[in-house]
Each structure stands twice: as structure tokens, then as C-alpha cells.
């Protein structure tokens, strides 16, 4: 049985500008290439979940514009249920501008647009999408009031809630009380707990702090090193696969989406699900662009056999 995953999140059209190096303040550089693709943390995570085999649906908001129609179509192409996506009649679709240098590092500027307009009551009205899921995933590219409302609905229906607190922001403590699993990177984790992530002991300290704040389960992604996990039953570190990164955009989103496709709602198989998620994100960083480089379950399984 495929996992059922609902994502509440952002829909952005990403424009990637390829440059030799990052510009200095006041400096003008020419770009080597410019490309546009569907993106946004929410959309990326939903596509990663769907391509990894999960039955996926999406709750979000787009503008009444070509970019919005393009985003909905992009999700439809990956067989994601899009009927809970709302069209905002006034505010345009979100967008992001990605500066990508020759070393594969990126800097991203995001315009929230209609993503920021989604209201708590609109989310509550989509109770069926949440109630029918095994997992509800959200990030911080949509308002926290909408997240809190969605997670409360999820908890009423026994749905496992996953919070990706990215981009890092001050968080409503009420959200953490209805979060089953939090998945920050090391910077975001340190920002939320006040404990710098340097080694496994500091990760254990982060897990303890999150438990005090109301979240029993934690996964910290540590870039090319791997991922730390701490559940009520166990904790450990799963190393990343060694690959040559071309573009790290959407690596974290792929990880979360792929993880949700394999994880059991009680998180009892977290270590094996993490290996699958690491394999998926190792494939993403070897391709250009966010969504185009997110792998399918066939590609992930083929890479696992090598």
C-alpha cells in the first residue's frame, strides 16, 4: 500500500541564473545561462513524494496568472491531486530567483506572493485532504497560522505531522506541540533550539530541547555528511552517499518527500527510510534545477543496486 501524503506549502516559479561566482555588493556580473522551472519548497516536496511512490495531494495558493496555471499543470503532470489548490484573484503566484555558481552553491531570493495569502479557514475547509493522509507535511513558505490550523486538523484524525522549519523563522510554540516529526537542517535546528550543531552530542542536545518544546521526533539534515535522527525509541546518524554535486537546489526537499513515501506513520522504520531518502537527494544534487532533477522510485531503486 502506497503512503498517502498531503503537502500544505508553497508554489513558486523558479528562475535560475548560472554565474561563475557570487557577486560582491555593488558589482554587476553577466549570467552564463537563465532557465525557469516549477518550484517552491512545498511543490518540490510533493513532487519528490509522488515520484518516490506516494499517493500525494496538495493544499496551496496560486495567482490568477500564467505562472499559477503552469504550477498546477506541473503538479498534475506528476499525478498529484491539485483540486485543493486555491486561486487568489488579486495577488500573483510566488517566484524565486536562484543564483547558482560554478561550485554548485546557490543563493536564493524568494517572493512569497499568493503563498503568503493562504488563510487558516481555507485550510480547515480542506479537512478531507488532511484526514485521508498518512502524513501532512508543511514548511515556512506559507503562513504559520495556516500550518497550525492544518496540524490541529491532522491531529484530530490521527495523521502524522511533519514540519520542515525552512526557511528558518521564529516559530509559534503552539505549532511544535502538534508536530510529530521536525526536519530542520543544522542551521535551522540551532536557530530554533539555541544549541549549535557540531557533533552527535550537540545533536542529542537539540533532540532533548525539541522534546521539551513538544516535538518527540527529530531529523537533522547535515548536507553532504548525512542525517541525524532521534525518535522516542532510538537515535543515530545515517551517512550521505558520496557524489559530485552539480546543483544542491531541492536536495533537502527531495529528502523530505522521499522519506515520507517510505516512512511508517509510527516512524518505526526511520533508519531504512532515511537511507532511501539520502539516496534520492544524492541523485537530485547531480542534476540541474529543482523539480527536473527529483528522481523517480525506479531511479532511486536502480541507484541502490549499484
Tab-separated table of C-alpha atoms in Angstrom:
chain	number	residue	atom	x	y	z
A	1	UNK	CA	0.000	0.000	0.000
A	2	UNK	CA	1.398	3.379	-1.015
A	3	UNK	CA	1.708	6.034	1.674
A	4	UNK	CA	-0.788	8.884	1.380
A	5	UNK	CA	0.933	12.246	1.707
A	6	UNK	CA	-0.678	15.682	1.798
A	7	UNK	CA	1.546	18.745	1.454
A	8	UNK	CA	0.499	22.215	2.584
A	9	UNK	CA	3.021	24.516	1.007
A	10	UNK	CA	4.453	26.945	-1.466
A	11	UNK	CA	4.222	27.040	-5.245
A	12	UNK	CA	6.911	29.178	-6.917
A	13	UNK	CA	8.180	29.578	-10.434
A	14	UNK	CA	11.968	29.332	-10.047
A	15	UNK	CA	14.273	31.323	-12.303
A	16	UNK	CA	17.859	30.046	-12.111
A	17	UNK	CA	20.735	32.325	-13.126
A	18	UNK	CA	24.032	30.491	-13.653
A	19	UNK	CA	27.076	32.591	-12.744
A	20	UNK	CA	30.798	31.975	-12.362
A	21	UNK	CA	30.780	33.239	-8.763
A	22	UNK	CA	28.556	35.207	-6.385
A	23	UNK	CA	28.590	38.992	-6.987
A	24	UNK	CA	30.108	41.396	-4.452
A	25	UNK	CA	27.955	44.304	-3.148
A	26	UNK	CA	27.624	46.907	-5.923
A	27	UNK	CA	29.105	44.577	-8.553
A	28	UNK	CA	27.458	43.725	-11.893
A	29	UNK	CA	28.088	40.279	-13.387
A	30	UNK	CA	26.797	38.702	-16.558
A	31	UNK	CA	24.966	35.384	-16.265
A	32	UNK	CA	26.028	32.383	-18.318
A	33	UNK	CA	22.534	30.935	-18.543
A	34	UNK	CA	18.939	31.570	-17.452
A	35	UNK	CA	16.212	28.950	-17.020
A	36	UNK	CA	12.772	28.737	-15.422
A	37	UNK	CA	11.100	25.735	-13.777
A	38	UNK	CA	8.359	24.845	-11.327
A	39	UNK	CA	9.498	25.052	-7.715
A	40	UNK	CA	8.763	26.182	-4.183
A	41	UNK	CA	9.568	24.043	-1.156
A	42	UNK	CA	6.036	22.689	-0.926
A	43	UNK	CA	5.810	21.790	-4.613
A	44	UNK	CA	9.278	20.199	-4.601
A	45	UNK	CA	8.432	18.056	-1.569
A	46	UNK	CA	5.130	16.954	-3.099
A	47	UNK	CA	6.801	16.022	-6.395
A	48	UNK	CA	9.536	14.112	-4.533
A	49	UNK	CA	6.893	12.187	-2.567
A	50	UNK	CA	4.850	11.432	-5.698
A	51	UNK	CA	7.840	10.339	-7.783
A	52	UNK	CA	9.012	8.134	-4.906
A	53	UNK	CA	5.676	6.314	-4.992
A	54	UNK	CA	3.405	8.127	-2.503
A	55	UNK	CA	-0.215	8.996	-3.290
A	56	UNK	CA	0.130	12.777	-3.000
A	57	UNK	CA	-2.244	15.727	-2.720
A	58	UNK	CA	-1.518	19.433	-2.367
A	59	UNK	CA	-3.022	22.367	-0.466
A	60	UNK	CA	-1.746	25.787	-1.563
A	61	UNK	CA	-2.483	29.031	-3.360
A	62	UNK	CA	-1.527	30.474	-6.741
A	63	UNK	CA	-2.288	33.749	-8.512
A	64	UNK	CA	-4.786	34.066	-11.356
A	65	UNK	CA	-1.900	34.179	-13.853
A	66	UNK	CA	0.086	32.064	-16.301
A	67	UNK	CA	2.631	31.201	-13.600
A	68	UNK	CA	-0.153	29.819	-11.398
A	69	UNK	CA	-1.622	27.725	-14.197
A	70	UNK	CA	1.874	26.460	-15.033
A	71	UNK	CA	2.413	25.407	-11.400
A	72	UNK	CA	-0.886	23.491	-11.165
A	73	UNK	CA	-0.160	21.808	-14.505
A	74	UNK	CA	3.325	20.826	-13.303
A	75	UNK	CA	1.868	19.050	-10.268
A	76	UNK	CA	-0.854	17.431	-12.399
A	77	UNK	CA	1.890	16.015	-14.628
A	78	UNK	CA	3.276	14.181	-11.595
A	79	UNK	CA	-0.193	12.776	-10.769
A	80	UNK	CA	-0.552	14.976	-7.686
A	81	UNK	CA	-4.134	15.757	-6.648
A	82	UNK	CA	-4.393	19.551	-7.129
A	83	UNK	CA	-8.097	20.204	-6.517
A	84	UNK	CA	-7.341	21.773	-3.087
A	85	UNK	CA	-5.155	24.479	-4.680
A	86	UNK	CA	-6.877	27.876	-4.378
A	87	UNK	CA	-6.601	30.715	-6.918
A	88	UNK	CA	-6.032	34.179	-5.435
A	89	UNK	CA	-7.831	36.774	-7.597
A	90	UNK	CA	-5.551	39.654	-6.527
A	91	UNK	CA	-2.027	38.523	-5.573
A	92	UNK	CA	0.278	36.884	-8.127
A	93	UNK	CA	1.956	33.473	-7.945
A	94	UNK	CA	5.119	33.175	-5.841
A	95	UNK	CA	8.523	33.230	-7.501
A	96	UNK	CA	12.141	32.573	-6.633
A	97	UNK	CA	15.415	33.709	-8.174
A	98	UNK	CA	18.313	31.302	-7.720
A	99	UNK	CA	21.913	32.375	-8.194
A	100	UNK	CA	23.953	29.252	-8.927
A	101	UNK	CA	27.751	29.390	-9.096
A	102	UNK	CA	30.261	27.051	-10.752
A	103	UNK	CA	30.913	25.220	-7.466
A	104	UNK	CA	27.225	24.225	-7.286
A	105	UNK	CA	26.455	26.593	-4.390
A	106	UNK	CA	23.283	28.643	-4.510
A	107	UNK	CA	21.787	31.828	-3.067
A	108	UNK	CA	18.014	32.208	-3.325
A	109	UNK	CA	15.691	35.231	-3.272
A	110	UNK	CA	12.009	34.432	-2.774
A	111	UNK	CA	8.882	36.491	-3.469
A	112	UNK	CA	6.071	34.883	-1.452
A	113	UNK	CA	3.155	36.238	-3.498
A	114	UNK	CA	-0.055	34.222	-3.173
A	115	UNK	CA	1.721	31.638	-0.960
A	116	UNK	CA	1.521	34.197	1.831
A	117	UNK	CA	-2.223	34.682	1.372
A	118	UNK	CA	-3.421	31.229	2.422
A	119	UNK	CA	-5.692	31.529	5.464
A	120	UNK	CA	-6.346	29.181	8.378
A	121	UNK	CA	-10.042	28.889	7.468
A	122	UNK	CA	-9.173	27.923	3.875
A	123	UNK	CA	-7.004	25.107	5.205
A	124	UNK	CA	-9.700	23.939	7.644
A	125	UNK	CA	-12.145	23.837	4.707
A	126	UNK	CA	-9.848	21.234	3.119
A	127	UNK	CA	-10.195	18.844	6.061
A	128	UNK	CA	-10.790	15.833	3.775
A	129	UNK	CA	-7.369	16.198	2.099
A	130	UNK	CA	-5.752	16.173	5.541
A	131	UNK	CA	-7.919	13.469	7.162
A	132	UNK	CA	-7.277	10.974	4.336
A	133	UNK	CA	-3.481	11.227	4.579
A	134	UNK	CA	-0.901	9.186	6.484
A	135	UNK	CA	1.349	12.257	6.630
A	136	UNK	CA	0.808	16.013	6.461
A	137	UNK	CA	3.946	17.982	5.543
A	138	UNK	CA	4.456	21.725	5.649
A	139	UNK	CA	7.258	24.335	5.585
A	140	UNK	CA	7.631	28.038	6.368
A	141	UNK	CA	6.946	29.442	2.878
A	142	UNK	CA	3.247	29.685	3.811
A	143	UNK	CA	1.859	31.447	6.938
A	144	UNK	CA	2.290	29.764	10.311
A	145	UNK	CA	-1.387	30.365	11.154
A	146	UNK	CA	-2.302	28.059	8.246
A	147	UNK	CA	0.235	25.467	9.469
A	148	UNK	CA	-1.170	25.489	12.987
A	149	UNK	CA	-4.740	25.092	11.715
A	150	UNK	CA	-3.726	22.234	9.403
A	151	UNK	CA	-1.753	20.391	12.080
A	152	UNK	CA	-4.653	20.662	14.542
A	153	UNK	CA	-6.977	19.106	11.949
A	154	UNK	CA	-4.372	16.383	11.303
A	155	UNK	CA	-4.144	15.525	14.990
A	156	UNK	CA	-7.943	15.195	15.226
A	157	UNK	CA	-7.716	12.498	12.552
A	158	UNK	CA	-4.584	10.684	13.769
A	159	UNK	CA	-2.456	11.937	10.857
A	160	UNK	CA	1.340	12.132	11.421
A	161	UNK	CA	2.559	15.743	11.067
A	162	UNK	CA	5.959	16.641	9.590
A	163	UNK	CA	7.338	20.167	9.906
A	164	UNK	CA	10.237	21.388	7.792
A	165	UNK	CA	11.078	24.718	9.508
A	166	UNK	CA	12.607	26.274	6.408
A	167	UNK	CA	13.421	28.972	5.730
A	168	UNK	CA	14.345	29.471	9.385
A	169	UNK	CA	11.928	31.749	11.218
A	170	UNK	CA	10.694	32.489	14.694
A	171	UNK	CA	8.143	29.795	15.354
A	172	UNK	CA	4.776	29.826	17.069
A	173	UNK	CA	5.391	27.432	20.011
A	174	UNK	CA	1.850	26.051	19.564
A	175	UNK	CA	2.903	24.524	16.214
A	176	UNK	CA	5.596	22.406	17.856
A	177	UNK	CA	3.032	20.940	20.263
A	178	UNK	CA	1.127	19.422	17.306
A	179	UNK	CA	4.250	18.396	15.339
A	180	UNK	CA	5.153	14.691	15.356
A	181	UNK	CA	8.417	14.996	13.421
A	182	UNK	CA	10.526	18.105	12.814
A	183	UNK	CA	13.122	18.069	9.997
A	184	UNK	CA	15.446	21.109	10.061
A	185	UNK	CA	18.971	21.369	8.653
A	186	UNK	CA	21.753	22.044	11.161
A	187	UNK	CA	21.414	25.862	10.869
A	188	UNK	CA	17.642	25.828	11.300
A	189	UNK	CA	17.880	23.407	14.223
A	190	UNK	CA	20.394	25.638	16.026
A	191	UNK	CA	18.221	28.678	15.397
A	192	UNK	CA	15.175	27.007	16.960
A	193	UNK	CA	16.909	25.433	19.969
A	194	UNK	CA	19.777	27.872	20.573
A	195	UNK	CA	22.199	24.893	20.542
A	196	UNK	CA	24.833	24.873	17.799
A	197	UNK	CA	25.104	21.611	15.857
A	198	UNK	CA	28.732	20.476	15.819
A	199	UNK	CA	28.752	16.759	16.705
A	200	UNK	CA	26.459	13.930	17.773
A	201	UNK	CA	26.353	15.092	21.400
A	202	UNK	CA	25.096	18.535	20.304
A	203	UNK	CA	22.509	16.814	18.086
A	204	UNK	CA	21.323	14.778	21.087
A	205	UNK	CA	21.054	18.071	22.998
A	206	UNK	CA	18.970	19.516	20.131
A	207	UNK	CA	16.658	16.467	20.273
A	208	UNK	CA	16.255	16.894	24.046
A	209	UNK	CA	15.423	20.588	23.584
A	210	UNK	CA	12.843	19.817	20.873
A	211	UNK	CA	11.223	17.251	23.201
A	212	UNK	CA	10.958	19.975	25.855
A	213	UNK	CA	9.299	22.208	23.218
A	214	UNK	CA	6.767	19.473	22.416
A	215	UNK	CA	8.246	17.544	19.442
A	216	UNK	CA	9.188	13.951	20.250
A	217	UNK	CA	10.931	13.106	16.955
A	218	UNK	CA	13.716	14.922	15.125
A	219	UNK	CA	15.746	14.500	11.946
A	220	UNK	CA	18.580	16.991	11.299
A	221	UNK	CA	19.920	17.029	7.752
A	222	UNK	CA	23.630	17.838	7.653
A	223	UNK	CA	24.228	18.475	3.939
A	224	UNK	CA	26.799	16.189	2.351
A	225	UNK	CA	27.558	14.497	5.698
A	226	UNK	CA	24.188	12.793	6.193
A	227	UNK	CA	21.279	12.916	8.622
A	228	UNK	CA	20.844	12.513	12.372
A	229	UNK	CA	17.634	11.054	13.761
A	230	UNK	CA	16.153	10.805	17.231
A	231	UNK	CA	12.791	9.161	17.915
A	232	UNK	CA	11.246	8.040	21.183
A	233	UNK	CA	12.786	4.592	20.566
A	234	UNK	CA	16.225	5.237	19.055
A	235	UNK	CA	18.740	7.729	17.706
A	236	UNK	CA	21.614	7.535	15.240
A	237	UNK	CA	23.338	9.017	12.214
A	238	UNK	CA	22.923	7.876	8.613
A	239	UNK	CA	25.836	8.998	6.394
A	240	UNK	CA	25.153	10.562	2.987
A	241	UNK	CA	26.187	8.933	-0.280
A	242	UNK	CA	29.329	10.433	-1.807
A	243	UNK	CA	28.528	12.072	-5.149
A	244	UNK	CA	29.698	15.078	-7.153
A	245	UNK	CA	27.151	17.834	-6.552
A	246	UNK	CA	26.218	19.944	-9.576
A	247	UNK	CA	23.297	21.844	-8.026
A	248	UNK	CA	22.142	21.495	-4.404
A	249	UNK	CA	18.737	23.173	-5.044
A	250	UNK	CA	15.880	20.964	-3.754
A	251	UNK	CA	18.190	18.386	-2.141
A	252	UNK	CA	16.510	18.914	1.247
A	253	UNK	CA	13.038	18.952	-0.317
A	254	UNK	CA	13.731	15.688	-2.156
A	255	UNK	CA	14.946	14.153	1.094
A	256	UNK	CA	11.699	15.037	2.919
A	257	UNK	CA	9.377	13.978	0.107
A	258	UNK	CA	11.179	10.679	-0.498
A	259	UNK	CA	11.286	9.990	3.243
A	260	UNK	CA	7.512	10.455	3.558
A	261	UNK	CA	6.932	7.923	0.779
A	262	UNK	CA	8.674	5.174	2.786
A	263	UNK	CA	8.176	6.076	6.440
A	264	UNK	CA	5.643	4.213	8.562
A	265	UNK	CA	3.304	6.622	10.385
A	266	UNK	CA	4.672	5.356	13.745
A	267	UNK	CA	8.251	6.081	12.464
A	268	UNK	CA	9.326	2.518	13.379
A	269	UNK	CA	11.371	2.136	10.154
A	270	UNK	CA	13.072	5.558	10.312
A	271	UNK	CA	16.636	4.283	9.709
A	272	UNK	CA	15.770	2.400	6.480
A	273	UNK	CA	13.528	5.227	5.251
A	274	UNK	CA	16.454	7.622	5.826
A	275	UNK	CA	18.783	5.563	3.626
A	276	UNK	CA	16.185	5.717	0.819
A	277	UNK	CA	15.777	9.499	1.321
A	278	UNK	CA	19.568	10.026	1.270
A	279	UNK	CA	19.810	8.043	-1.964
A	280	UNK	CA	17.070	10.190	-3.518
A	281	UNK	CA	18.712	13.501	-2.569
A	282	UNK	CA	22.123	12.235	-3.776
A	283	UNK	CA	20.540	11.828	-7.223
A	284	UNK	CA	18.926	15.297	-7.085
A	285	UNK	CA	22.224	17.135	-6.498
A	286	UNK	CA	23.708	15.506	-9.612
A	287	UNK	CA	21.135	17.203	-11.876
A	288	UNK	CA	20.352	20.841	-12.665
A	289	UNK	CA	17.263	22.668	-11.436
A	290	UNK	CA	14.878	21.811	-8.616
A	291	UNK	CA	11.990	19.778	-9.978
A	292	UNK	CA	13.645	18.396	-13.132
A	293	UNK	CA	16.330	16.679	-11.025
A	294	UNK	CA	13.996	14.999	-8.485
A	295	UNK	CA	14.281	11.226	-9.069
A	296	UNK	CA	11.579	8.574	-9.546
A	297	UNK	CA	11.280	5.466	-7.382
A	298	UNK	CA	12.745	3.425	-10.276
A	299	UNK	CA	15.821	5.675	-10.420
A	300	UNK	CA	16.269	5.519	-6.636
A	301	UNK	CA	15.997	1.729	-6.592
A	302	UNK	CA	18.364	1.377	-9.559
A	303	UNK	CA	20.956	3.572	-7.804
A	304	UNK	CA	20.587	1.474	-4.644
A	305	UNK	CA	21.578	-1.668	-6.580
A	306	UNK	CA	24.819	-0.207	-7.935
